Amino acid sequence: MTDNRVNASAPAARVLQRLPLAALAAILVVLVVVPMGILLYASFVDVPPRPGSPPGDFTVDNYAALLSAGNRAAMLNTLVIGLGATLFALVLGCGLAWLAARTDVPFKSLVQTAGIMPLFLSSLVGALAWSLLGSPEQGYLNIVLRDLGLPDFVNVYSIPGLIFVSGVYYAPYSFLLVYSSLSLLNPELEEAAYVHGARFRHVLGGITFKLVTPAVLGAATLTLVFIMENFPIPQVLGSPEGIHTLPSQIYRLMATAPSQPNQASAAGAILLVITAVMVFVQRRVLATREFVTVTGKGFTPRPRELGRWRWPAFACAMLYVLAAVMLPLFALVQSAFRANPYTTGIAAMFRPESFETEVMAETLESEELQQSLLNSIAVGAGAAFAGGLLYLALAYYVHRTKEPGRRFLSYVAMWPAAVPALVIGLGFLWTWTRFPIIYGTLAILVLAFVGHLLPQGFQGISSSLIQVHPDLEESARVCGAGKIRTVWEILIPLVRTGVIATMLLIFILSMRELSVAIFLFTSDTQVLSISIYNAWEGGRLPPVAAMSLVYIAFLFVLTFVSRRWFGVTNRGV
Amino acid sequence: METKVRNLTVKFGGHVAVNDLSLDIADGEMLVLLGPSGCGKTTTMRSIVGLQKPAAGTITIGDEVVFDARRGINVPANDRNIGMVFQSYAIWPHLTVAQNVAFPLRMQKVPKAEIRERVAEVLASVGLQDFGPRGASRLSGGQMQRVALARSLAMRPRMLLLDEPLSNLDAKLRERLRYELRELQQSLGMTAIYVTHDQSEALALADRIAVMRDGVIEQLAGPVDMYRNPRTSFVADFLGVDNIFAARVTGHRGPDGSHGSVARLDGSAIDITAAAVKEVGSPAYVCIRPEDVVLTPSSPRRPEDALAATVVSASFLGDRTRYHLAVEDGPSLFAVAPGAEDPLAPGAKVFTRVPPNKVQLLDD
Ligand SMILES: Nc1ncnc2c1ncn2[C@@H]1O[C@H](COP(=O)(O)OP(=O)(O)OP(=O)(O)O)[C@@H](O)[C@H]1O
Ligand SMILES: [Mg+2]
């Protein structure tokens, strides 16, 4: 299309035409590039990047210090826990996905729900609940074991314990990816193997899981990134025994006096490099291994008959629910509704007299909870609205216009996927401490979440935009509607549910997040996850349990509502 | 190998997909199962190959009973050694062509060297000798069909089942592969069941055709016999008889009533004469092939046999022209006139005549 009007009023019009690109690029630079830049800068100088401090001298000491014994141990732990827990999460997630997607396991929808249920708890609450359950000696599980005359061997404050808890709470990601891939698999591919002489185990290992290898590999790298950058689990379960990973080490460098912000930045940079490399590898791997297994003709999925293994398989799925949801809820209820935090045995746990609602009532009435719940909602809603608008504008620009710079924008929009949440928080801290209008308010949290959730939001809205065929818009243009009118009357109504679903996803994910906020809150701007964490650091366990229960209830309702009425099914919810 | 299916019944919940079906397939025979969508063709095949457990009946292949509901025998699919080409081909996309073909041999624990040999041999027999190392996800439809066939042949199956193996291909390729398939099957002497709902495919391929309807076999006969003498109007319809009219026998022709019957088409005053003799008053379907309708532009010599009609539309097909006619005060009639003459224009008046020996009076 040649547009004469633009050429006619040359320079002014051209500037005007570039305005959207400039605006979007500026926003992305502020949200993504600047924080990472300042973080990297801080890792190479000897002065903390605080307001008023001098620029500092170039040094590599911060990186050299990372080779100290403590830091080396943290890196090794990150790797060991990351790999071990990823393997465990894959086994759990793939197993559940296969049962739910391809077998005649009883109560199928229950098994399917089991695969995602742990997401309601978030890794923070999961870790807290498991510290109540599995701490050495005082953990509820050990109390029960002693009461039964068995050795009290449970100890989640250990590397195997960290692997176990991380695996349990990150299994849903493998489940979601592998489940959707398995349920799209043409069953004739498996049947052909049976017909050609293969036995069940050949088919399962040689055909079924080989065919969903791209999904399994994708899930593996994603889970590995998530677990390695996870902060709450190693902080809650590892630090009591001095077991640190890179994220908890970054926090320790920041939070224990004298704080070493430059070293923390260097550790953050290392973590950033590790996750970035893995995300890059994942993209490459997935790009080259896209098996097309879905045929045009509709097929009826024919479930594999498990025979006498039906009920044992179901029991395994329920065992997972027990470990991921039921036991933690039990521990939280025990701790929140109890006069005396110490129990002696099983009988004491279930004696009606030992239950009381005082802590719960106090917590519900406390200003701390109410304020932080309000803050959480405000931050979540702010991120959902501001983010929703930004992601929509970005997605529209990238997918629906022919303007320059589209590749660059979509590329930068995916960056935060490679940046650990804790590192985003650190970058925002260094960037915004100079601006008291932003720093110390809820706005900085909103900004950080909008940046952190950019990939999910951009992808979510893009996919609903792509589904609307350009012909639909073009036919409106042909019918005489202007550009803006077309967007307003055709595009917006068509993508509305997709956009709302993405905004809800942003809302939920930001409610669930601790790590982004941990360096950015002040006493007035605590969100719920921060309040819970602070209460835990202060050793106030009953309020921790009570607030966690409120938190879970809130997440549950939100997730349920968005799944039920808005069809939010993106990974992670 | 000779195969016997006896009283096969398959149910999905309360729905009976195959109902008390019995079928014998001779050694080396190609049997075509023909029928409309949902009549139970795939279900019958899946039962024979062992992917679907029937509710009742027996299935015997050679001397081996592979399924017997009463005696509780149900040999699993992987031990039946029956090849099957799936409608979607089910080529494993994560394996190469050669690996796909080698799979059944690996399952049979054939030594490696022999596998290589047999894979090469079988790929050559389907004309894919150079495709071995290719990834299977980047094949054309026709190539996939051959790989699926090669994979099944490699296991040297006792019989071969093909479920609409050509339905995903374009018309030209379909025709070519149809002949290749037939020749290969005959040269190997392979017993085969072929499922389709395309009548021309059925006629071209079959030693015998079984027309299925609602889970039962409506007619089982050789292609020529079935084409000439469909037993019911349903079979006739499936074999390309376009003119089927509900009617009632009103009288007989000839001095002793043995020269044929006269049928009155329901809802009109049109009488059609057929060579067959049927009881007066019985309902019947008048079935006429479009190519048996004779068109004459001028009034015929024996007007009592002819029907006046108007051309509604004409489609010129090269070697013939197909007409849609409206019979005066009667139904639509389809006719095919051979030759490449100029077609009649819509609105033209014609007279149609059908020789009584080309009119069939059939049951439903
Ligand atoms: N897994 C199943 N569960 C329930 N009903 C089924 C199932 N498979 C087939 N049916 C039903 O059984 C009947 C026969 O199906 P079948 O697939 O054998 O038909 P078909 O003759 O192969 O049809 P098509 O030509 O469309 O492939 C149909 O009514 C179908 O809806
Ligand atoms: Mg079928």
PDB file of N, CA, C and O and ligand atoms in Angstrom, chain A residues 297 300-303, chain B residues 10-13 15-18 34-46 52 87 163-164 195-197 212 215, ligand 1:
ATOM      1  N   LYS A 297      -8.314 -35.815  10.930  1.00  0.00           N
ATOM      2  CA  LYS A 297      -9.550 -36.515  11.275  1.00  0.00           C
ATOM      3  C   LYS A 297      -9.673 -36.648  12.783  1.00  0.00           C
ATOM      4  O   LYS A 297      -8.738 -36.993  13.481  1.00  0.00           O
ATOM      5  N   THR A 300     -11.259 -40.687  18.621  1.00  0.00           N
ATOM      6  CA  THR A 300     -11.688 -40.900  19.997  1.00  0.00           C
ATOM      7  C   THR A 300     -10.508 -41.447  20.763  1.00  0.00           C
ATOM      8  O   THR A 300      -9.959 -42.475  20.400  1.00  0.00           O
ATOM      9  N   PRO A 301     -10.092 -40.751  21.818  1.00  0.00           N
ATOM     10  CA  PRO A 301      -9.023 -41.308  22.629  1.00  0.00           C
ATOM     11  C   PRO A 301      -9.506 -42.598  23.283  1.00  0.00           C
ATOM     12  O   PRO A 301     -10.568 -42.609  23.896  1.00  0.00           O
ATOM     13  N   ARG A 302      -8.767 -43.658  23.067  1.00  0.00           N
ATOM     14  CA  ARG A 302      -9.173 -44.925  23.667  1.00  0.00           C
ATOM     15  C   ARG A 302      -8.241 -45.219  24.824  1.00  0.00           C
ATOM     16  O   ARG A 302      -7.048 -45.427  24.623  1.00  0.00           O
ATOM     17  N   PRO A 303      -8.770 -45.166  26.034  1.00  0.00           N
ATOM     18  CA  PRO A 303      -7.893 -45.293  27.186  1.00  0.00           C
ATOM     19  C   PRO A 303      -7.299 -46.691  27.316  1.00  0.00           C
ATOM     20  O   PRO A 303      -7.906 -47.674  26.931  1.00  0.00           O
TER      21      PRO A 303
ATOM     22  N   VAL B  10     -20.347 -56.416  18.828  1.00  0.00           N
ATOM     23  CA  VAL B  10     -19.551 -55.427  19.562  1.00  0.00           C
ATOM     24  C   VAL B  10     -20.484 -54.349  20.067  1.00  0.00           C
ATOM     25  O   VAL B  10     -21.313 -53.828  19.317  1.00  0.00           O
ATOM     26  N   LYS B  11     -20.352 -54.039  21.360  1.00  0.00           N
ATOM     27  CA  LYS B  11     -21.220 -53.020  21.944  1.00  0.00           C
ATOM     28  C   LYS B  11     -20.380 -51.894  22.540  1.00  0.00           C
ATOM     29  O   LYS B  11     -19.312 -52.145  23.096  1.00  0.00           O
ATOM     30  N   PHE B  12     -20.878 -50.674  22.397  1.00  0.00           N
ATOM     31  CA  PHE B  12     -20.294 -49.542  23.131  1.00  0.00           C
ATOM     32  C   PHE B  12     -21.366 -49.074  24.095  1.00  0.00           C
ATOM     33  O   PHE B  12     -22.314 -48.414  23.673  1.00  0.00           O
ATOM     34  N   GLY B  13     -21.215 -49.426  25.357  1.00  0.00           N
ATOM     35  CA  GLY B  13     -22.290 -49.127  26.296  1.00  0.00           C
ATOM     36  C   GLY B  13     -23.537 -49.855  25.825  1.00  0.00           C
ATOM     37  O   GLY B  13     -23.529 -51.066  25.621  1.00  0.00           O
ATOM     38  N   HIS B  15     -25.009 -49.127  22.920  1.00  0.00           N
ATOM     39  CA  HIS B  15     -25.068 -49.043  21.470  1.00  0.00           C
ATOM     40  C   HIS B  15     -24.419 -50.274  20.829  1.00  0.00           C
ATOM     41  O   HIS B  15     -23.269 -50.600  21.124  1.00  0.00           O
ATOM     42  N   VAL B  16     -25.152 -50.974  19.963  1.00  0.00           N
ATOM     43  CA  VAL B  16     -24.602 -52.153  19.290  1.00  0.00           C
ATOM     44  C   VAL B  16     -23.989 -51.701  17.968  1.00  0.00           C
ATOM     45  O   VAL B  16     -24.696 -51.310  17.048  1.00  0.00           O
ATOM     46  N   ALA B  17     -22.666 -51.736  17.888  1.00  0.00           N
ATOM     47  CA  ALA B  17     -21.987 -51.250  16.685  1.00  0.00           C
ATOM     48  C   ALA B  17     -21.858 -52.357  15.641  1.00  0.00           C
ATOM     49  O   ALA B  17     -21.912 -52.094  14.441  1.00  0.00           O
ATOM     50  N   VAL B  18     -21.665 -53.598  16.092  1.00  0.00           N
ATOM     51  CA  VAL B  18     -21.619 -54.738  15.183  1.00  0.00           C
ATOM     52  C   VAL B  18     -22.559 -55.783  15.761  1.00  0.00           C
ATOM     53  O   VAL B  18     -22.493 -56.094  16.954  1.00  0.00           O
ATOM     54  N   LEU B  34     -17.730 -52.542   2.604  1.00  0.00           N
ATOM     55  CA  LEU B  34     -18.221 -51.282   2.057  1.00  0.00           C
ATOM     56  C   LEU B  34     -19.437 -50.871   2.867  1.00  0.00           C
ATOM     57  O   LEU B  34     -20.270 -51.709   3.216  1.00  0.00           O
ATOM     58  N   GLY B  35     -19.551 -49.606   3.174  1.00  0.00           N
ATOM     59  CA  GLY B  35     -20.731 -49.184   3.919  1.00  0.00           C
ATOM     60  C   GLY B  35     -20.636 -47.732   4.309  1.00  0.00           C
ATOM     61  O   GLY B  35     -19.558 -47.132   4.246  1.00  0.00           O
ATOM     62  N   PRO B  36     -21.747 -47.140   4.705  1.00  0.00           N
ATOM     63  CA  PRO B  36     -21.734 -45.729   5.047  1.00  0.00           C
ATOM     64  C   PRO B  36     -21.013 -45.487   6.363  1.00  0.00           C
ATOM     65  O   PRO B  36     -20.702 -46.427   7.096  1.00  0.00           O
ATOM     66  N   SER B  37     -20.753 -44.220   6.650  1.00  0.00           N
ATOM     67  CA  SER B  37     -20.051 -43.858   7.874  1.00  0.00           C
ATOM     68  C   SER B  37     -20.835 -44.346   9.088  1.00  0.00           C
ATOM     69  O   SER B  37     -22.049 -44.204   9.151  1.00  0.00           O
ATOM     70  N   GLY B  38     -20.110 -44.935  10.027  1.00  0.00           N
ATOM     71  CA  GLY B  38     -20.739 -45.345  11.280  1.00  0.00           C
ATOM     72  C   GLY B  38     -21.421 -46.696  11.232  1.00  0.00           C
ATOM     73  O   GLY B  38     -22.099 -47.068  12.182  1.00  0.00           O
ATOM     74  N   CYS B  39     -21.243 -47.469  10.143  1.00  0.00           N
ATOM     75  CA  CYS B  39     -21.947 -48.742  10.047  1.00  0.00           C
ATOM     76  C   CYS B  39     -21.191 -49.860  10.755  1.00  0.00           C
ATOM     77  O   CYS B  39     -21.695 -50.968  10.855  1.00  0.00           O
ATOM     78  N   GLY B  40     -19.976 -49.595  11.224  1.00  0.00           N
ATOM     79  CA  GLY B  40     -19.271 -50.609  12.001  1.00  0.00           C
ATOM     80  C   GLY B  40     -18.116 -51.273  11.278  1.00  0.00           C
ATOM     81  O   GLY B  40     -17.613 -52.296  11.726  1.00  0.00           O
ATOM     82  N   LYS B  41     -17.641 -50.691  10.186  1.00  0.00           N
ATOM     83  CA  LYS B  41     -16.530 -51.286   9.438  1.00  0.00           C
ATOM     84  C   LYS B  41     -15.250 -51.286  10.277  1.00  0.00           C
ATOM     85  O   LYS B  41     -14.601 -52.316  10.448  1.00  0.00           O
ATOM     86  N   THR B  42     -14.911 -50.104  10.777  1.00  0.00           N
ATOM     87  CA  THR B  42     -13.692 -50.010  11.561  1.00  0.00           C
ATOM     88  C   THR B  42     -13.787 -50.895  12.798  1.00  0.00           C
ATOM     89  O   THR B  42     -12.826 -51.561  13.171  1.00  0.00           O
ATOM     90  N   THR B  43     -14.954 -50.904  13.409  1.00  0.00           N
ATOM     91  CA  THR B  43     -15.120 -51.704  14.617  1.00  0.00           C
ATOM     92  C   THR B  43     -14.899 -53.188  14.320  1.00  0.00           C
ATOM     93  O   THR B  43     -14.253 -53.889  15.102  1.00  0.00           O
ATOM     94  N   THR B  44     -15.399 -53.658  13.186  1.00  0.00           N
ATOM     95  CA  THR B  44     -15.186 -55.056  12.810  1.00  0.00           C
ATOM     96  C   THR B  44     -13.695 -55.353  12.658  1.00  0.00           C
ATOM     97  O   THR B  44     -13.174 -56.339  13.185  1.00  0.00           O
ATOM     98  N   MET B  45     -12.979 -54.468  11.964  1.00  0.00           N
ATOM     99  CA  MET B  45     -11.544 -54.667  11.763  1.00  0.00           C
ATOM    100  C   MET B  45     -10.784 -54.631  13.075  1.00  0.00           C
ATOM    101  O   MET B  45      -9.889 -55.446  13.290  1.00  0.00           O
ATOM    102  N   ARG B  46     -11.158 -53.681  13.928  1.00  0.00           N
ATOM    103  CA  ARG B  46     -10.443 -53.565  15.196  1.00  0.00           C
ATOM    104  C   ARG B  46     -10.659 -54.807  16.046  1.00  0.00           C
ATOM    105  O   ARG B  46      -9.795 -55.180  16.838  1.00  0.00           O
ATOM    106  N   GLN B  52     -10.098 -54.170  19.785  1.00  0.00           N
ATOM    107  CA  GLN B  52     -11.423 -53.936  20.361  1.00  0.00           C
ATOM    108  C   GLN B  52     -11.925 -55.282  20.865  1.00  0.00           C
ATOM    109  O   GLN B  52     -11.870 -56.280  20.147  1.00  0.00           O
ATOM    110  N   GLN B  87      -6.034 -45.666   9.107  1.00  0.00           N
ATOM    111  CA  GLN B  87      -6.521 -44.596   8.246  1.00  0.00           C
ATOM    112  C   GLN B  87      -5.589 -43.383   8.290  1.00  0.00           C
ATOM    113  O   GLN B  87      -5.364 -42.732   7.289  1.00  0.00           O
ATOM    114  N   ASP B 163      -7.660 -49.952   6.604  1.00  0.00           N
ATOM    115  CA  ASP B 163      -8.825 -49.131   6.952  1.00  0.00           C
ATOM    116  C   ASP B 163      -8.795 -47.835   6.143  1.00  0.00           C
ATOM    117  O   ASP B 163      -8.062 -46.919   6.475  1.00  0.00           O
ATOM    118  N   GLU B 164      -9.584 -47.755   5.119  1.00  0.00           N
ATOM    119  CA  GLU B 164      -9.630 -46.588   4.232  1.00  0.00           C
ATOM    120  C   GLU B 164      -8.233 -46.026   3.973  1.00  0.00           C
ATOM    121  O   GLU B 164      -7.978 -44.856   4.222  1.00  0.00           O
ATOM    122  N   VAL B 195     -11.262 -51.749   3.953  1.00  0.00           N
ATOM    123  CA  VAL B 195     -12.446 -50.975   4.310  1.00  0.00           C
ATOM    124  C   VAL B 195     -12.520 -49.719   3.468  1.00  0.00           C
ATOM    125  O   VAL B 195     -11.510 -49.048   3.274  1.00  0.00           O
ATOM    126  N   THR B 196     -13.687 -49.420   2.974  1.00  0.00           N
ATOM    127  CA  THR B 196     -13.830 -48.182   2.205  1.00  0.00           C
ATOM    128  C   THR B 196     -15.295 -47.769   2.197  1.00  0.00           C
ATOM    129  O   THR B 196     -16.177 -48.563   2.523  1.00  0.00           O
ATOM    130  N   HIS B 197     -15.575 -46.514   1.874  1.00  0.00           N
ATOM    131  CA  HIS B 197     -16.953 -46.206   1.532  1.00  0.00           C
ATOM    132  C   HIS B 197     -17.056 -45.625   0.129  1.00  0.00           C
ATOM    133  O   HIS B 197     -17.981 -44.941  -0.212  1.00  0.00           O
ATOM    134  N   MET B 212     -22.037 -53.356   4.326  1.00  0.00           N
ATOM    135  CA  MET B 212     -22.493 -53.342   5.722  1.00  0.00           C
ATOM    136  C   MET B 212     -23.485 -52.218   5.937  1.00  0.00           C
ATOM    137  O   MET B 212     -23.419 -51.174   5.305  1.00  0.00           O
ATOM    138  N   GLY B 215     -24.220 -52.337  11.313  1.00  0.00           N
ATOM    139  CA  GLY B 215     -23.613 -53.429  12.054  1.00  0.00           C
ATOM    140  C   GLY B 215     -23.896 -54.813  11.529  1.00  0.00           C
ATOM    141  O   GLY B 215     -23.488 -55.794  12.150  1.00  0.00           O
TER     142      GLY B 215
HETATM  143  N1  LIG C   1     -14.865 -45.863  21.125  1.00  0.00           N
HETATM  144  C1  LIG C   1     -16.185 -45.768  20.840  1.00  0.00           C
HETATM  145  N2  LIG C   1     -17.069 -45.448  21.808  1.00  0.00           N
HETATM  146  C2  LIG C   1     -18.392 -45.369  21.537  1.00  0.00           C
HETATM  147  N3  LIG C   1     -18.927 -45.585  20.338  1.00  0.00           N
HETATM  148  C3  LIG C   1     -18.112 -45.907  19.325  1.00  0.00           C
HETATM  149  C4  LIG C   1     -16.691 -46.008  19.528  1.00  0.00           C
HETATM  150  N4  LIG C   1     -16.118 -46.344  18.350  1.00  0.00           N
HETATM  151  C5  LIG C   1     -17.134 -46.427  17.459  1.00  0.00           C
HETATM  152  N5  LIG C   1     -18.321 -46.167  18.037  1.00  0.00           N
HETATM  153  C6  LIG C   1     -19.639 -46.193  17.378  1.00  0.00           C
HETATM  154  O1  LIG C   1     -19.807 -47.429  16.742  1.00  0.00           O
HETATM  155  C7  LIG C   1     -20.384 -47.262  15.463  1.00  0.00           C
HETATM  156  C8  LIG C   1     -19.503 -47.870  14.412  1.00  0.00           C
HETATM  157  O2  LIG C   1     -18.318 -47.115  14.313  1.00  0.00           O
HETATM  158  P1  LIG C   1     -17.153 -47.452  13.282  1.00  0.00           P
HETATM  159  O3  LIG C   1     -15.992 -46.599  13.627  1.00  0.00           O
HETATM  160  O4  LIG C   1     -16.933 -48.906  13.233  1.00  0.00           O
HETATM  161  O5  LIG C   1     -17.801 -46.951  11.915  1.00  0.00           O
HETATM  162  P2  LIG C   1     -17.170 -46.966  10.465  1.00  0.00           P
HETATM  163  O6  LIG C   1     -18.063 -47.839   9.675  1.00  0.00           O
HETATM  164  O7  LIG C   1     -15.739 -47.312  10.502  1.00  0.00           O
HETATM  165  O8  LIG C   1     -17.392 -45.482  10.012  1.00  0.00           O
HETATM  166  P3  LIG C   1     -16.418 -44.503   9.158  1.00  0.00           P
HETATM  167  O9  LIG C   1     -16.674 -44.833   7.728  1.00  0.00           O
HETATM  168  O10 LIG C   1     -16.922 -43.149   9.505  1.00  0.00           O
HETATM  169  O11 LIG C   1     -15.020 -44.748   9.593  1.00  0.00           O
HETATM  170  C9  LIG C   1     -20.622 -45.776  15.274  1.00  0.00           C
HETATM  171  O12 LIG C   1     -21.969 -45.501  15.552  1.00  0.00           O
HETATM  172  C10 LIG C   1     -19.724 -45.134  16.297  1.00  0.00           C
HETATM  173  O13 LIG C   1     -20.307 -43.943  16.784  1.00  0.00           O
END
